[in-house]
Every structure is written in C-alpha cells, then in structure tokens.
PDB file of C-alpha atoms in Angstrom:
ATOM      1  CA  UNK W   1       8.585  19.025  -1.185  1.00 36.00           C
ATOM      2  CA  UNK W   2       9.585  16.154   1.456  1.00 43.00           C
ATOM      3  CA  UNK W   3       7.074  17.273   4.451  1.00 44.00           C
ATOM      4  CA  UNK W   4       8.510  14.449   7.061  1.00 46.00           C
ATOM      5  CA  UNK W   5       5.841  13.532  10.208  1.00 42.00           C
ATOM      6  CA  UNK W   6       3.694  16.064   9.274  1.00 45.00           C
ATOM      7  CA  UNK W   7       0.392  17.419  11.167  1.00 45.00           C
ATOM      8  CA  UNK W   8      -1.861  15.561   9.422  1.00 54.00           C
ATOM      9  CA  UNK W   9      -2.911  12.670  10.620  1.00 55.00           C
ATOM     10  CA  UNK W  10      -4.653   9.444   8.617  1.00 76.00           C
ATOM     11  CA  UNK W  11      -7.611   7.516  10.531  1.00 76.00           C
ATOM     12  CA  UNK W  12      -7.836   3.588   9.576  1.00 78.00           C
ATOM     13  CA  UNK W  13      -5.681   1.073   8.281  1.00 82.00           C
ATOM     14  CA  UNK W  14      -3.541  -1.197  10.771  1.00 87.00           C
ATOM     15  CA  UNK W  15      -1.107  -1.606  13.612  1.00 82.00           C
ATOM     16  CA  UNK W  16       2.267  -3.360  12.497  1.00 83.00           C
ATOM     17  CA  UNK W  17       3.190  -6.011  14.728  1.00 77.00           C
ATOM     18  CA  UNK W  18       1.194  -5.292  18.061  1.00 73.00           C
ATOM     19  CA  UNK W  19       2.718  -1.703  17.651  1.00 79.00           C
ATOM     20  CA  UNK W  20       0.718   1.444  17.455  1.00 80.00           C
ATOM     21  CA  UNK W  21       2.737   2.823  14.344  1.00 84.00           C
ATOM     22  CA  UNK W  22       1.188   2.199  10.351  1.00 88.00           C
ATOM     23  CA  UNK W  23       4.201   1.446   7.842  1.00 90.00           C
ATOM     24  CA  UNK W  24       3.408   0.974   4.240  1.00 91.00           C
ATOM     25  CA  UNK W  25       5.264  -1.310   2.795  1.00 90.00           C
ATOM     26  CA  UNK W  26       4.582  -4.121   5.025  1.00 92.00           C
ATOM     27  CA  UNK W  27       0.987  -3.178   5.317  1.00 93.00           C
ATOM     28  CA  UNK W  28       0.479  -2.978   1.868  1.00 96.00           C
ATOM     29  CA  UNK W  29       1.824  -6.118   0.745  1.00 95.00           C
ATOM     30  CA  UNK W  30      -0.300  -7.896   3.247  1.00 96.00           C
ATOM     31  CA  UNK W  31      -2.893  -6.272   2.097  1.00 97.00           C
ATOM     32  CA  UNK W  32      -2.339  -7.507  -1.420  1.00 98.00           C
ATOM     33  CA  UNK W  33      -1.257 -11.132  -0.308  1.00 98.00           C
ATOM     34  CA  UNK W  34      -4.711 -11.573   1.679  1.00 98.00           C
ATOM     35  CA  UNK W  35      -6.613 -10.191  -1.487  1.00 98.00           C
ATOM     36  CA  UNK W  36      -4.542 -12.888  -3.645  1.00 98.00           C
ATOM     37  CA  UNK W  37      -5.386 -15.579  -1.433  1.00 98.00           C
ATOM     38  CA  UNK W  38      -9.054 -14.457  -1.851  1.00 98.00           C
ATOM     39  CA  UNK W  39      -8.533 -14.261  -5.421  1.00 98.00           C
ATOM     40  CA  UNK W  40      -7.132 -17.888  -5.855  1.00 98.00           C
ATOM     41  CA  UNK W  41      -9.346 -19.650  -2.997  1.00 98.00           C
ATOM     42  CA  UNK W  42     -12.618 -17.870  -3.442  1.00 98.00           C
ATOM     43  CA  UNK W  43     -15.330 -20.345  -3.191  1.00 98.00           C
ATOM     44  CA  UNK W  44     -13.148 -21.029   0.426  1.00 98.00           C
ATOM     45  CA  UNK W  45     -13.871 -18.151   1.479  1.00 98.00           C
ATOM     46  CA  UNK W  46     -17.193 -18.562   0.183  1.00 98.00           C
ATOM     47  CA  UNK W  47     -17.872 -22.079   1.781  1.00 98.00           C
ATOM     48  CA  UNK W  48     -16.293 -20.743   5.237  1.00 98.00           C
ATOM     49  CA  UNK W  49     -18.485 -17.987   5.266  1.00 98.00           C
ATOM     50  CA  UNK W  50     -15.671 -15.708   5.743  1.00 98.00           C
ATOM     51  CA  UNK W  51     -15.999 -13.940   2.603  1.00 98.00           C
ATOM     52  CA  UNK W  52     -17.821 -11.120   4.203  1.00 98.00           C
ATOM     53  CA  UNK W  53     -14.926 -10.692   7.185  1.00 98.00           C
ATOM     54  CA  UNK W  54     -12.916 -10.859   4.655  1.00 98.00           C
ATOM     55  CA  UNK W  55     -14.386  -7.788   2.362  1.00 98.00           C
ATOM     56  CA  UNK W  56     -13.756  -5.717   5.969  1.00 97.00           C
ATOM     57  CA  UNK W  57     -10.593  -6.234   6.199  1.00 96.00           C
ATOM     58  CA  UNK W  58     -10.032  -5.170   2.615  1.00 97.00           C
ATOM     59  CA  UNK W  59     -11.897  -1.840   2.219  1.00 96.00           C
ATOM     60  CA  UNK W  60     -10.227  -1.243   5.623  1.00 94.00           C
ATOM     61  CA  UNK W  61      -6.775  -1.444   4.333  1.00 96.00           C
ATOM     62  CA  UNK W  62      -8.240   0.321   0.433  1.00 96.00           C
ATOM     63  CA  UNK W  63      -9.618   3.157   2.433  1.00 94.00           C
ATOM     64  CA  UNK W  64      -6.495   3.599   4.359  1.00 94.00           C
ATOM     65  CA  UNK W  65      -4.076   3.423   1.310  1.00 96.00           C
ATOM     66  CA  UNK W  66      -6.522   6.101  -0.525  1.00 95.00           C
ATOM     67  CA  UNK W  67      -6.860   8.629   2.371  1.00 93.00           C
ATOM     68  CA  UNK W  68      -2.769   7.989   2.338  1.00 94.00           C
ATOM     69  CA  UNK W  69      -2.656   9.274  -1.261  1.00 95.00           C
ATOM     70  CA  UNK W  70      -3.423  12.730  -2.478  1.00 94.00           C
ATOM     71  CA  UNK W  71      -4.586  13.110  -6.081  1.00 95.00           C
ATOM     72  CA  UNK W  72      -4.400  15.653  -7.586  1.00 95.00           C
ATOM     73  CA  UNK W  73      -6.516  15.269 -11.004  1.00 95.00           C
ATOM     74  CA  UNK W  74      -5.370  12.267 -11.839  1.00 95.00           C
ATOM     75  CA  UNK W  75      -1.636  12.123 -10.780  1.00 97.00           C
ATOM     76  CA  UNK W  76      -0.300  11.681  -7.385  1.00 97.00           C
ATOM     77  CA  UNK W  77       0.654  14.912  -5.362  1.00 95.00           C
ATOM     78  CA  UNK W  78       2.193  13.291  -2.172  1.00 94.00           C
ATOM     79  CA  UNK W  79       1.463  10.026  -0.415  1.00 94.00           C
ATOM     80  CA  UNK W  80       1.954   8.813   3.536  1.00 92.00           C
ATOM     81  CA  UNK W  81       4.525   6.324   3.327  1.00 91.00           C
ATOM     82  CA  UNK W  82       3.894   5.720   7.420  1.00 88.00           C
ATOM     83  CA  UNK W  83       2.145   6.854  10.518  1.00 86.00           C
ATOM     84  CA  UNK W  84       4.015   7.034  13.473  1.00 83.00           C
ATOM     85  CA  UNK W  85       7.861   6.969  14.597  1.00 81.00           C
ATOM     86  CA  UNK W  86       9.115   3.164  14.282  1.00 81.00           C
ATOM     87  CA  UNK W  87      11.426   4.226  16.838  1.00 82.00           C
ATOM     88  CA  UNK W  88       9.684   6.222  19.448  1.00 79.00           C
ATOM     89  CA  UNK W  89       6.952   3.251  19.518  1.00 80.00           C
ATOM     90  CA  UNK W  90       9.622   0.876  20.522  1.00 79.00           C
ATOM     91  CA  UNK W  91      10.711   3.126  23.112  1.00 80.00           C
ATOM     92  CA  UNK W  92       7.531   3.288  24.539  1.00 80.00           C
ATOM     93  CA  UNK W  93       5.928   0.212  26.768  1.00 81.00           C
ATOM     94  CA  UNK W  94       2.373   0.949  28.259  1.00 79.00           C
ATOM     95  CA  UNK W  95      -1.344   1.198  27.728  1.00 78.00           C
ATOM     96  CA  UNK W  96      -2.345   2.373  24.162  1.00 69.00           C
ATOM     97  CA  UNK W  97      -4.872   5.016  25.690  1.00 73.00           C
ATOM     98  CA  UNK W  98      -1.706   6.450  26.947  1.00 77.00           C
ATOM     99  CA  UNK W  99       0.878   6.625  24.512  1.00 71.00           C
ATOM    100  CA  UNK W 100       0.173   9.980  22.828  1.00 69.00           C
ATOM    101  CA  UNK W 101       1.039  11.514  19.571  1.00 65.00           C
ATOM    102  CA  UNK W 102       4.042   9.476  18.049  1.00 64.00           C
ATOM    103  CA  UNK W 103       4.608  11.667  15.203  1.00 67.00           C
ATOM    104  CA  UNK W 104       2.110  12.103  12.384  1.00 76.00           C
ATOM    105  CA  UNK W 105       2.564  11.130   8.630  1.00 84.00           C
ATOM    106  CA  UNK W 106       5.683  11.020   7.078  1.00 86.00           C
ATOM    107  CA  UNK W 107       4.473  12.592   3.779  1.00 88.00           C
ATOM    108  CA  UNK W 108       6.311  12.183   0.139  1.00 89.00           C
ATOM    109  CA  UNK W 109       6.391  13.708  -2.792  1.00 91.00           C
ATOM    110  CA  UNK W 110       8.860  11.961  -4.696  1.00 88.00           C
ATOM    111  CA  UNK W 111      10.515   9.123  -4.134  1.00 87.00           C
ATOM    112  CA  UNK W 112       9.327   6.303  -1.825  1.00 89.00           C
ATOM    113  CA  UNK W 113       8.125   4.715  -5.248  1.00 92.00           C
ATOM    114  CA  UNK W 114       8.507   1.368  -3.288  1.00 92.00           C
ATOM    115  CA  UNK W 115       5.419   2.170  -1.188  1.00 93.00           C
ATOM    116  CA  UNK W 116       3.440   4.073  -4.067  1.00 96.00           C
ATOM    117  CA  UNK W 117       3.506   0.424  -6.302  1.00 97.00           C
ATOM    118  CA  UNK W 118       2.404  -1.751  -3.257  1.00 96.00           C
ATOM    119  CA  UNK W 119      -0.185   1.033  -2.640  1.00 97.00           C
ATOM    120  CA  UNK W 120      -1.165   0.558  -6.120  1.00 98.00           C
ATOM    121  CA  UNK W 121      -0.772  -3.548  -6.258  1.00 98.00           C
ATOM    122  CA  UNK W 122      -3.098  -3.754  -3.132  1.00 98.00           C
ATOM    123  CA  UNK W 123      -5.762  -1.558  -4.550  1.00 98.00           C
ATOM    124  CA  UNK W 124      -5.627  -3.211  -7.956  1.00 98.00           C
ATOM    125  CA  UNK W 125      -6.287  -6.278  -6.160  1.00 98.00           C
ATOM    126  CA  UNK W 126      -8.970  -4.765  -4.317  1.00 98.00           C
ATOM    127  CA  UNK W 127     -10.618  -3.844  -7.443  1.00 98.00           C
ATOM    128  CA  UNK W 128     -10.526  -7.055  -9.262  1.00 98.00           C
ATOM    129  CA  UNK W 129     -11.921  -8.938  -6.470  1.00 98.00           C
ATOM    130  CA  UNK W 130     -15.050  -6.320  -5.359  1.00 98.00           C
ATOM    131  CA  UNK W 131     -14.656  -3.920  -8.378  1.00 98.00           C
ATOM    132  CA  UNK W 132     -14.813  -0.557  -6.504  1.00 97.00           C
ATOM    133  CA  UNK W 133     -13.885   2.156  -9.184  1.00 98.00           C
ATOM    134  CA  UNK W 134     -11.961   4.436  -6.858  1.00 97.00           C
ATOM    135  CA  UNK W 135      -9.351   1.317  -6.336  1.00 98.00           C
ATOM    136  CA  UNK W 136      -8.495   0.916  -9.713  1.00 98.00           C
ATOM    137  CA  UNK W 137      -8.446   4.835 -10.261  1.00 98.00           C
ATOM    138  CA  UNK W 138      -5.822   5.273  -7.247  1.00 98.00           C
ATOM    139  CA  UNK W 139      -3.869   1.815  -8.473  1.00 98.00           C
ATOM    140  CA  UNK W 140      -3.727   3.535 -12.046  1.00 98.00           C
ATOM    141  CA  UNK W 141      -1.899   6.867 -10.410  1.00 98.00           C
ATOM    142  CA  UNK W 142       0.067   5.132  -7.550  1.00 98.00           C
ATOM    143  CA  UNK W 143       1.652   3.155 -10.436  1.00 98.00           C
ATOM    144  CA  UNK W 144       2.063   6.106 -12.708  1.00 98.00           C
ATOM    145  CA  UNK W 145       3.782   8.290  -9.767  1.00 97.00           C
ATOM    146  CA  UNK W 146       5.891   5.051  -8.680  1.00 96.00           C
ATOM    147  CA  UNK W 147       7.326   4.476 -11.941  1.00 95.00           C
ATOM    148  CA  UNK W 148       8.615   8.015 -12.142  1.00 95.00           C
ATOM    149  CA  UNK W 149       9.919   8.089  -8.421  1.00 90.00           C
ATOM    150  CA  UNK W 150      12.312   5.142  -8.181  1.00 80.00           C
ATOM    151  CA  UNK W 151      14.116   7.135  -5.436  1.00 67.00           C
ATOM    152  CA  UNK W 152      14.419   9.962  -3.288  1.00 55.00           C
ATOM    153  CA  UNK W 153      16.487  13.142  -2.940  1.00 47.00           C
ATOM    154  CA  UNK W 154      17.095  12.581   0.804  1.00 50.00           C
ATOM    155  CA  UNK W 155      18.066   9.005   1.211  1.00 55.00           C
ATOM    156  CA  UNK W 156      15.532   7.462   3.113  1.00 61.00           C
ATOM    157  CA  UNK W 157      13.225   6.609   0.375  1.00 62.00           C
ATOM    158  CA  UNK W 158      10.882   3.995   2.690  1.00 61.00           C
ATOM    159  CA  UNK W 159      11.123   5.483   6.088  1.00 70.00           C
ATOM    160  CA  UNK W 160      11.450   2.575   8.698  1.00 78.00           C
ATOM    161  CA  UNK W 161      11.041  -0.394   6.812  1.00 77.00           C
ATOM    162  CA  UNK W 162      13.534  -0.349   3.838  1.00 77.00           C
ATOM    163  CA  UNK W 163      13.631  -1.572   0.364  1.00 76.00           C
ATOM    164  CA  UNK W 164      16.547  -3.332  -0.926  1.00 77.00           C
ATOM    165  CA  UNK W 165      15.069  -2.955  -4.248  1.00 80.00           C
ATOM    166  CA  UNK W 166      12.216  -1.307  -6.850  1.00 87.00           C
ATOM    167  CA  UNK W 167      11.788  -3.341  -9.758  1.00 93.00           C
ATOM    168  CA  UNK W 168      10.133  -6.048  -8.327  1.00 94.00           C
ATOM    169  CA  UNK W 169       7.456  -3.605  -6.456  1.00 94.00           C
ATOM    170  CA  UNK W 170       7.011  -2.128  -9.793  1.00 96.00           C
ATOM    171  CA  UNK W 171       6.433  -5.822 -11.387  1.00 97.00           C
ATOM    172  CA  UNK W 172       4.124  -6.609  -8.581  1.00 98.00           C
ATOM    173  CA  UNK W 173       2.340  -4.036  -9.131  1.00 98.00           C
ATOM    174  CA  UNK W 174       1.851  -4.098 -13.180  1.00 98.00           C
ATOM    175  CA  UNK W 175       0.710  -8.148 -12.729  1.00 98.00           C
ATOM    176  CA  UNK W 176      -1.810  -6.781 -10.902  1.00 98.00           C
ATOM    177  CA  UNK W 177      -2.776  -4.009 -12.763  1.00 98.00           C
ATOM    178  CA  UNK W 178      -3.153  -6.389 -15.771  1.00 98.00           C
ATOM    179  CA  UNK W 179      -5.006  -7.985 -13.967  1.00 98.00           C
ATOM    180  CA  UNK W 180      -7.382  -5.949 -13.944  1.00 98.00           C
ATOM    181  CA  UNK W 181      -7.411  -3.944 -16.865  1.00 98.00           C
ATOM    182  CA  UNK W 182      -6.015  -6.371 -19.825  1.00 98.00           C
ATOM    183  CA  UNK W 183      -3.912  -3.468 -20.612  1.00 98.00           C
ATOM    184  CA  UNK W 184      -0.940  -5.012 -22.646  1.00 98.00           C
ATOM    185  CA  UNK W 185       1.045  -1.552 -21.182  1.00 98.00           C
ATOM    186  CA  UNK W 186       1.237  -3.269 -17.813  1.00 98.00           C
ATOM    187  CA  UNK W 187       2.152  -6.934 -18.928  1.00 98.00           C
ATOM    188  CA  UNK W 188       4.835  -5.612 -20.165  1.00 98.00           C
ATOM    189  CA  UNK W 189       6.309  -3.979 -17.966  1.00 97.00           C
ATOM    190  CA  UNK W 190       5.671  -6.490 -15.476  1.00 98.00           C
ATOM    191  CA  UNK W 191       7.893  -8.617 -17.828  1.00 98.00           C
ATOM    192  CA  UNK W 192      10.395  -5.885 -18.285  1.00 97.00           C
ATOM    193  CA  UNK W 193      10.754  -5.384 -14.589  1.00 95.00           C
ATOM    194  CA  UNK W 194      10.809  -9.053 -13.693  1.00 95.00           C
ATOM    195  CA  UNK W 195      13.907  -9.644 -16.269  1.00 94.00           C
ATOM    196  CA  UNK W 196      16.125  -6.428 -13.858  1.00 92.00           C
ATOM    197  CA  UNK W 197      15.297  -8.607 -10.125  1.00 85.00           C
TER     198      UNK W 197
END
C-alpha cells in the first residue's frame, strides 16, 4: 500500500538545490557520481587530503538512503522516494527555522523502481569504496525490489522529479553491483538492460 507524505519523518541526507525538500533520484545519483569519482581518482583524494571529507559526505548520503528503506528480512517492504513537497517548498521564501513541516515522506511500496536502483547503485558504490556490509546488503535488496517494480499503480512512480525511463537505472545499478560482488547475475543484466536504452 502507496502511504503518500506520510508521518514519518527521515533525519539526514541532503537539501536539493538550496531547497529544504530531499528527492531521491537526484540525490542518489549524486551520491553515486561523487563515490565514482572517488573510485577512479583515489590517490587525489588521497594526495588532497580530502579523502576523509569525502568518507562524510558518503556515509551521510548511505545512512540516509538506508533509514529511507525498510527491510523486511531481506526484501524491501517500502522505501521514501522523497522528503518534503517539491511544490510547497517553492511556494515558500523565508528563513529555514521558519518554514515548518512541508509534508513528510512520500512512502512506496511498489513502484518507484527508478529510485530503489539509484538507492541501490549509490550504496553499492559505497561499499566497494569503504566496504561497510550493511551497503552492499541494502544495494542487494534495493536492486531485487527495483527489478520487480518497474512502475506504479498510481502514475506518479518518482514523485517530483520524473523518470523518462527504467532500464538504464536498472543497468546503473547492476555495473555497480558487479562491481562489487563479481556476480556474473548482475553483468548481465547490466548488459541486458543497456541493449533496451
């Protein structure tokens, strides 16, 4: 059952765009574009001295995406695909201390598979760079539940930030996956879903 801008709310994770509302698909993608970067440029990071600024940032975003995800066993139950009203944000201009409750989490469960593989592709990434167990265990069931929920009952599969498409989510998300497992499963159908973009 769809339980739209729920009660609950989620601490953590960030503002999009100097707004006070949290969207997940934009969010996690950045998150999973920073961890690539780290991924690829490393010693950079390293020879900056930014690699521990950078390790914030990520288990910021992780923690976010995992609180944002309800497990149950190992399969996803419902996720938050955003915090916050993209619409009654705009609508507001003032002091952040003052702007209230702006709706709570929009939760899902089905659909919004989107938002469940970048969930999963950023905390794959997160794992193969610092190798925290709980990011590969969410990745694993984001993936699992995004494969199966290519699109909602309702309509409005990705709340205020929409997806044109699914397949290349789902391919971003099994490269990454791959990544850090080896599992042949997920090469696959990272190829598979590449070839229907």
């Amino acid at each position: 059952v769809n339980t739209p801008y729920g009660a609950l709310d989620l601490s953590g994770g960030f503002h999009d765009a100097g707004d006070h509302a949290k969207f997940g698909l934009p969010g996690a993608y950045s998150a999973t574009v920073l961890g690539w970067s780290y991924y690829e440029f490393k010693e950079a990071f390293d020879g900056l001295g930014v690699t521990a600024h950078y390790k914030t940032i990520n288990d910021y975003f992780a923690d976010f995406f995992r609180k944002a995800t309800v497990l149950s066993g190992d399969k996803v139950s419902k996720i938050c695909i955003q915090k916050g009203l993209g619409d009654t944000d705009h609508a507001y201009w003032g002091a952040p201390e003052k702007q209230g409750d702006r709706g709570g989490c929009d939760w899902r469960s089905n659909g919004a598979g989107e938002i469940a593989a970048e969930y999963a592709a950023a905390l794959a990434v997160s794992y193969v760079n610092f190798g925290n167990k709980e990011d590969l265990k969410y990745a694993k069931a984001l993936y699992n539940y995004a494969k199966a929920n290519p699109s909602c009952s309702n309509g409005d599969c990705t709340g205020f930030y929409k997806s044109d498409s699914f397949n290349d989510d789902l391919a971003w998300a099994a490269g990454w996956l791959y990544i850090a497992t080896k599992d042949g499963g997920y090469k696959n159908d990272c190829q598979a879903n590449q070839q229907k973009i």
